[in-house]
Amino acid sequence: VLKMLGMGSDEANLMDYFKKIKIVPVSISYEYDPTDALKMPQLMAEAKAEIYVKEKNEDFITLLSGIIGQKKRIHIHVGDVLNKEIDAIAAENDNTNKQIQALAQAIDDSILQSYKLWPTNYIAYDILNKTDKYSSHYTENEKSLFERRLEMKIDCSNDVMMEGFLNMYANPVVNKSKYENAI
């Protein structure tokens, strides 16, 4: 995406262009994904190494469900303009590809640092990994509500579906943990 953005640059130096457009990382997290069950058919096809063909208007329905669907709690974090980061990248790298990679990493780092994890993320991680590692981040009531949602949304006897559903919620915990352990 950054390469494509850079193609529209009128600057001789790509980092000057990115500084000019004022890149501001934004993270948005919500407790429940209103499209979680809608993702299951594609996930199941991929697990069976089948080609998934979307239904007519499937993308629109998923988008609309994501916008108006029930999310419970929502957290939005608007970061700072990445001017200092862009200056440092320009000073450290003269190769355009390395600059773009470094800028992408700076954006990812900002988003991961500010991304809020919800009890649903920790619950899914613990269920998926058969642990109670993150049990201090949720109540038994929150866990029961999540398990009930799981039972209502998918066929829990289908291990592939169960793992895919839980991974959707658990992956942010894994990603944030990797980020925190890397710094």
Coordinates of C-alpha atoms in Angstrom, one line a residue:
V1 CA 0.0 0.0 0.0
L2 CA 2.8 2.4 0.9
K3 CA 4.5 1.7 -2.5
M4 CA 1.2 2.5 -4.3
L5 CA 0.8 5.7 -2.2
G6 CA 4.4 6.7 -3.1
M7 CA 3.7 6.3 -6.8
G8 CA 1.5 9.5 -6.5
S9 CA 4.4 11.4 -5.0
D10 CA 5.5 14.7 -6.5
E11 CA 8.5 14.8 -4.2
A12 CA 12.1 13.8 -5.3
N13 CA 12.5 12.1 -1.9
L14 CA 9.8 9.6 -1.0
M15 CA 10.2 10.2 2.8
D16 CA 9.5 13.9 2.2
Y17 CA 6.3 12.9 0.5
F18 CA 5.2 10.6 3.4
K19 CA 6.0 13.4 5.8
K20 CA 4.0 15.8 3.7
I21 CA 0.9 13.6 3.8
K22 CA 1.1 13.3 7.6
I23 CA 0.7 9.6 8.3
V24 CA -1.4 8.9 11.5
P25 CA -1.7 5.3 12.7
V26 CA -5.2 4.4 14.0
S27 CA -6.1 1.3 15.9
I28 CA -9.7 0.1 16.3
S29 CA -10.7 -2.9 18.4
Y30 CA -14.0 -4.1 19.5
E31 CA -15.1 -6.8 21.9
Y32 CA -17.2 -8.9 19.4
D33 CA -16.7 -9.2 15.7
P34 CA -20.2 -9.0 14.1
T35 CA -18.8 -10.8 11.0
D36 CA -17.2 -13.7 12.8
A37 CA -19.7 -16.4 11.7
L38 CA -19.9 -14.9 8.2
K39 CA -16.2 -15.8 7.8
M40 CA -16.7 -19.5 8.5
P41 CA -17.6 -20.7 5.0
Q42 CA -14.5 -19.2 3.5
L43 CA -12.3 -20.5 6.3
M44 CA -13.8 -24.0 5.9
A45 CA -13.1 -24.0 2.2
E46 CA -9.5 -23.0 2.7
A47 CA -9.1 -25.7 5.4
K48 CA -10.2 -28.2 2.8
A49 CA -7.9 -26.7 0.1
E50 CA -11.0 -25.8 -1.9
I51 CA -11.6 -22.7 -4.0
Y52 CA -14.1 -20.4 -2.2
V53 CA -16.5 -18.6 -4.5
K54 CA -18.3 -15.7 -2.9
E55 CA -22.0 -15.3 -3.2
K56 CA -23.4 -12.3 -5.0
N57 CA -23.2 -9.2 -2.7
E58 CA -21.3 -11.2 0.0
D59 CA -18.7 -8.5 0.4
F60 CA -21.4 -5.9 0.7
I61 CA -23.4 -7.9 3.3
T62 CA -20.2 -8.6 5.3
L63 CA -19.3 -4.9 5.2
L64 CA -22.8 -3.8 6.2
S65 CA -22.8 -6.4 9.1
G66 CA -19.4 -5.1 10.2
I67 CA -20.7 -1.5 10.3
I68 CA -24.1 -2.0 11.9
G69 CA -23.6 -5.3 13.8
Q70 CA -23.3 -5.6 17.6
K71 CA -19.7 -5.1 18.7
K72 CA -20.2 -4.3 22.4
R73 CA -17.3 -2.2 23.6
I74 CA -15.2 -0.4 21.1
H75 CA -11.8 1.3 21.5
I76 CA -10.3 3.7 18.9
H77 CA -6.8 5.1 19.3
V78 CA -5.5 7.9 17.1
G79 CA -1.7 8.0 17.2
D80 CA 0.6 10.8 16.6
V81 CA 1.8 12.0 13.1
L82 CA 4.9 9.9 12.3
N83 CA 7.2 12.8 11.5
K84 CA 10.0 11.9 13.9
E85 CA 9.9 8.3 12.7
I86 CA 10.0 9.3 9.1
D87 CA 13.0 11.6 9.8
A88 CA 14.8 8.8 11.5
I89 CA 14.0 6.4 8.6
A90 CA 15.3 8.9 6.0
A91 CA 18.5 9.4 8.0
E92 CA 19.2 5.7 8.5
N93 CA 18.3 4.4 5.0
D94 CA 18.9 5.7 1.5
N95 CA 17.3 2.7 -0.2
T96 CA 13.7 3.4 -1.1
N97 CA 12.5 -0.2 -0.5
K98 CA 14.2 -0.3 2.9
Q99 CA 12.6 3.0 3.8
I100 CA 9.1 1.7 2.8
Q101 CA 9.7 -1.4 4.9
A102 CA 10.8 0.6 7.9
L103 CA 7.8 2.9 7.6
A104 CA 5.4 0.0 7.4
Q105 CA 7.1 -1.4 10.5
A106 CA 6.7 1.9 12.3
I107 CA 3.0 2.0 11.4
D108 CA 2.6 -1.6 12.6
D109 CA 4.4 -0.9 15.8
S110 CA 2.3 2.1 16.6
I111 CA -0.9 0.2 16.0
L112 CA 0.1 -2.8 18.0
Q113 CA 1.3 -0.7 20.9
S114 CA -2.1 1.1 21.2
Y115 CA -4.4 -1.9 20.2
K116 CA -6.7 -2.7 23.1
L117 CA -7.3 -6.3 23.9
W118 CA -10.7 -7.3 25.2
P119 CA -11.7 -10.2 27.5
T120 CA -13.0 -12.1 24.4
N121 CA -9.5 -12.1 23.0
Y122 CA -8.0 -13.5 26.2
I123 CA -10.8 -16.1 26.6
A124 CA -10.4 -17.3 23.0
Y125 CA -6.6 -17.6 23.6
D126 CA -7.1 -19.6 26.8
I127 CA -9.8 -21.9 25.3
L128 CA -7.7 -22.5 22.1
N129 CA -4.5 -23.3 24.0
K130 CA -6.3 -25.1 26.9
T131 CA -4.8 -22.8 29.5
D132 CA -5.8 -20.2 32.0
K133 CA -2.8 -18.0 31.3
Y134 CA -4.9 -14.9 30.9
S135 CA -7.7 -15.7 33.3
S136 CA -7.0 -12.6 35.3
H137 CA -8.2 -10.6 32.3
Y138 CA -11.7 -11.9 32.3
T139 CA -14.5 -13.0 34.7
E140 CA -16.2 -16.4 34.6
N141 CA -19.4 -14.6 33.5
E142 CA -17.5 -13.1 30.5
K143 CA -16.2 -16.5 29.7
S144 CA -19.6 -18.1 29.9
L145 CA -21.1 -15.4 27.6
F146 CA -18.3 -16.0 25.0
E147 CA -18.8 -19.7 25.1
R148 CA -22.5 -19.2 24.6
R149 CA -21.8 -17.0 21.6
L150 CA -19.5 -19.7 20.2
E151 CA -22.3 -22.3 20.6
M152 CA -24.8 -20.1 18.9
K153 CA -22.6 -19.0 16.0
I154 CA -20.8 -22.2 14.9
D155 CA -20.9 -26.0 15.0
C156 CA -18.7 -26.6 18.0
S157 CA -18.3 -30.3 17.1
N158 CA -16.3 -29.2 14.0
D159 CA -12.7 -28.8 15.2
V160 CA -11.6 -26.8 12.1
M161 CA -14.5 -24.4 12.5
M162 CA -13.9 -24.1 16.3
E163 CA -10.2 -23.5 15.8
G164 CA -10.8 -20.9 13.1
F165 CA -13.4 -19.0 15.2
L166 CA -11.2 -19.0 18.3
N167 CA -8.1 -17.9 16.2
M168 CA -10.0 -14.8 15.0
Y169 CA -10.3 -13.7 18.6
A170 CA -7.0 -15.0 19.9
N171 CA -4.7 -13.7 17.2
P172 CA -4.6 -10.2 18.5
V173 CA -3.3 -11.6 21.9
V174 CA -0.6 -13.5 20.0
N175 CA 0.4 -10.5 17.8
K176 CA 0.5 -8.1 20.7
S177 CA 2.6 -10.6 22.8
K178 CA 5.1 -11.0 19.9
Y179 CA 5.4 -7.2 19.6
E180 CA 5.8 -6.7 23.4
N181 CA 8.5 -9.4 23.5
A182 CA 10.3 -7.9 20.6
I183 CA 10.8 -4.5 22.1

